[in-house]
Amino acid sequence: MGLTRSFHFAGARHVVSALWDVSGRETATFMGFYYDNLKRGAAPAQALAAARRAMWRAPVGEVDPAHPAFWGAFVLSGAGP
């Protein structure tokens, strides 16, 4: 998590990162859900959880977005709400 740590040292309060490679399409879909929830006023942890739930229902190409490989990689680190 070297890059995540660098973002925190640079002043980022919250960082969403992936623990393994996820394709661009699924990442873009997941992050779209995440930022939509942030815009609606959700705290970062709530937005991440809501994005995971949204991925379970979202048709993304020919893959099954409910599979944890497409949403389980994303983690949030940071200092509280």
Tab-separated table of C-alpha atoms in Angstrom:
chain	number	residue	atom	x	y	z
A	1	MET	CA	0.000	0.000	0.000
A	2	GLY	CA	2.858	2.386	-0.725
A	3	LEU	CA	0.851	4.620	-3.042
A	4	THR	CA	-2.046	4.830	-0.601
A	5	ARG	CA	0.346	5.862	2.144
A	6	SER	CA	1.814	8.537	-0.120
A	7	PHE	CA	-1.641	10.026	-0.681
A	8	HIS	CA	-2.203	10.164	3.072
A	9	PHE	CA	1.180	11.817	3.662
A	10	ALA	CA	0.236	14.355	0.988
A	11	GLY	CA	-2.898	15.254	2.943
A	12	ALA	CA	-5.668	13.017	1.598
A	13	ARG	CA	-8.116	12.186	4.384
A	14	HIS	CA	-9.594	9.145	2.611
A	15	VAL	CA	-8.216	6.938	-0.150
A	16	VAL	CA	-10.016	4.196	-2.055
A	17	SER	CA	-7.564	1.683	-3.458
A	18	ALA	CA	-7.687	-1.812	-4.939
A	19	LEU	CA	-6.020	-4.832	-3.395
A	20	TRP	CA	-5.793	-6.565	-6.793
A	21	ASP	CA	-6.209	-5.675	-10.450
A	22	VAL	CA	-9.778	-5.037	-11.549
A	23	SER	CA	-10.580	-4.286	-15.184
A	24	GLY	CA	-11.137	-0.696	-16.228
A	25	ARG	CA	-14.825	-1.144	-16.995
A	26	GLU	CA	-15.683	-2.607	-13.601
A	27	THR	CA	-13.479	-0.060	-11.816
A	28	ALA	CA	-15.176	2.825	-13.623
A	29	THR	CA	-18.609	1.427	-12.785
A	30	PHE	CA	-17.703	0.920	-9.131
A	31	MET	CA	-16.151	4.371	-8.755
A	32	GLY	CA	-19.162	5.954	-10.452
A	33	PHE	CA	-21.409	4.401	-7.809
A	34	TYR	CA	-18.985	5.474	-5.069
A	35	TYR	CA	-18.835	9.127	-6.155
A	36	ASP	CA	-22.593	9.296	-6.756
A	37	ASN	CA	-23.099	8.297	-3.125
A	38	LEU	CA	-20.541	10.837	-1.909
A	39	LYS	CA	-22.347	13.560	-3.869
A	40	ARG	CA	-25.576	12.581	-2.104
A	41	GLY	CA	-23.893	13.221	1.241
A	42	ALA	CA	-22.846	9.731	2.304
A	43	ALA	CA	-19.746	9.378	4.453
A	44	PRO	CA	-16.864	7.662	2.606
A	45	ALA	CA	-17.383	4.290	4.336
A	46	GLN	CA	-21.130	4.422	3.647
A	47	ALA	CA	-20.473	5.373	0.016
A	48	LEU	CA	-18.115	2.412	-0.378
A	49	ALA	CA	-20.665	-0.007	1.101
A	50	ALA	CA	-23.424	1.406	-1.118
A	51	ALA	CA	-21.189	1.082	-4.193
A	52	ARG	CA	-20.594	-2.577	-3.361
A	53	ARG	CA	-24.330	-3.198	-3.073
A	54	ALA	CA	-24.953	-1.361	-6.353
A	55	MET	CA	-22.362	-3.542	-8.111
A	56	TRP	CA	-24.269	-6.660	-7.070
A	57	ARG	CA	-27.209	-5.448	-9.161
A	58	ALA	CA	-25.385	-3.752	-12.054
A	59	PRO	CA	-25.051	-5.443	-15.433
A	60	VAL	CA	-21.477	-4.821	-16.593
A	61	GLY	CA	-20.706	-6.361	-19.964
A	62	GLU	CA	-20.497	-10.130	-19.937
A	63	VAL	CA	-19.246	-10.524	-16.391
A	64	ASP	CA	-21.154	-11.144	-13.196
A	65	PRO	CA	-20.617	-7.961	-11.168
A	66	ALA	CA	-21.993	-9.693	-8.080
A	67	HIS	CA	-18.804	-11.769	-7.982
A	68	PRO	CA	-16.488	-10.422	-5.250
A	69	ALA	CA	-13.620	-10.216	-7.744
A	70	PHE	CA	-15.246	-7.069	-9.136
A	71	TRP	CA	-16.100	-5.217	-5.929
A	72	GLY	CA	-14.164	-6.878	-3.117
A	73	ALA	CA	-10.833	-5.431	-4.195
A	74	PHE	CA	-11.777	-1.890	-3.216
A	75	VAL	CA	-10.885	-0.746	0.279
A	76	LEU	CA	-11.085	2.579	2.056
A	77	SER	CA	-8.362	3.920	4.285
A	78	GLY	CA	-8.408	7.156	6.169
A	79	ALA	CA	-9.065	9.074	9.327
A	80	GLY	CA	-12.635	8.555	10.445
A	81	PRO	CA	-15.776	10.094	8.978
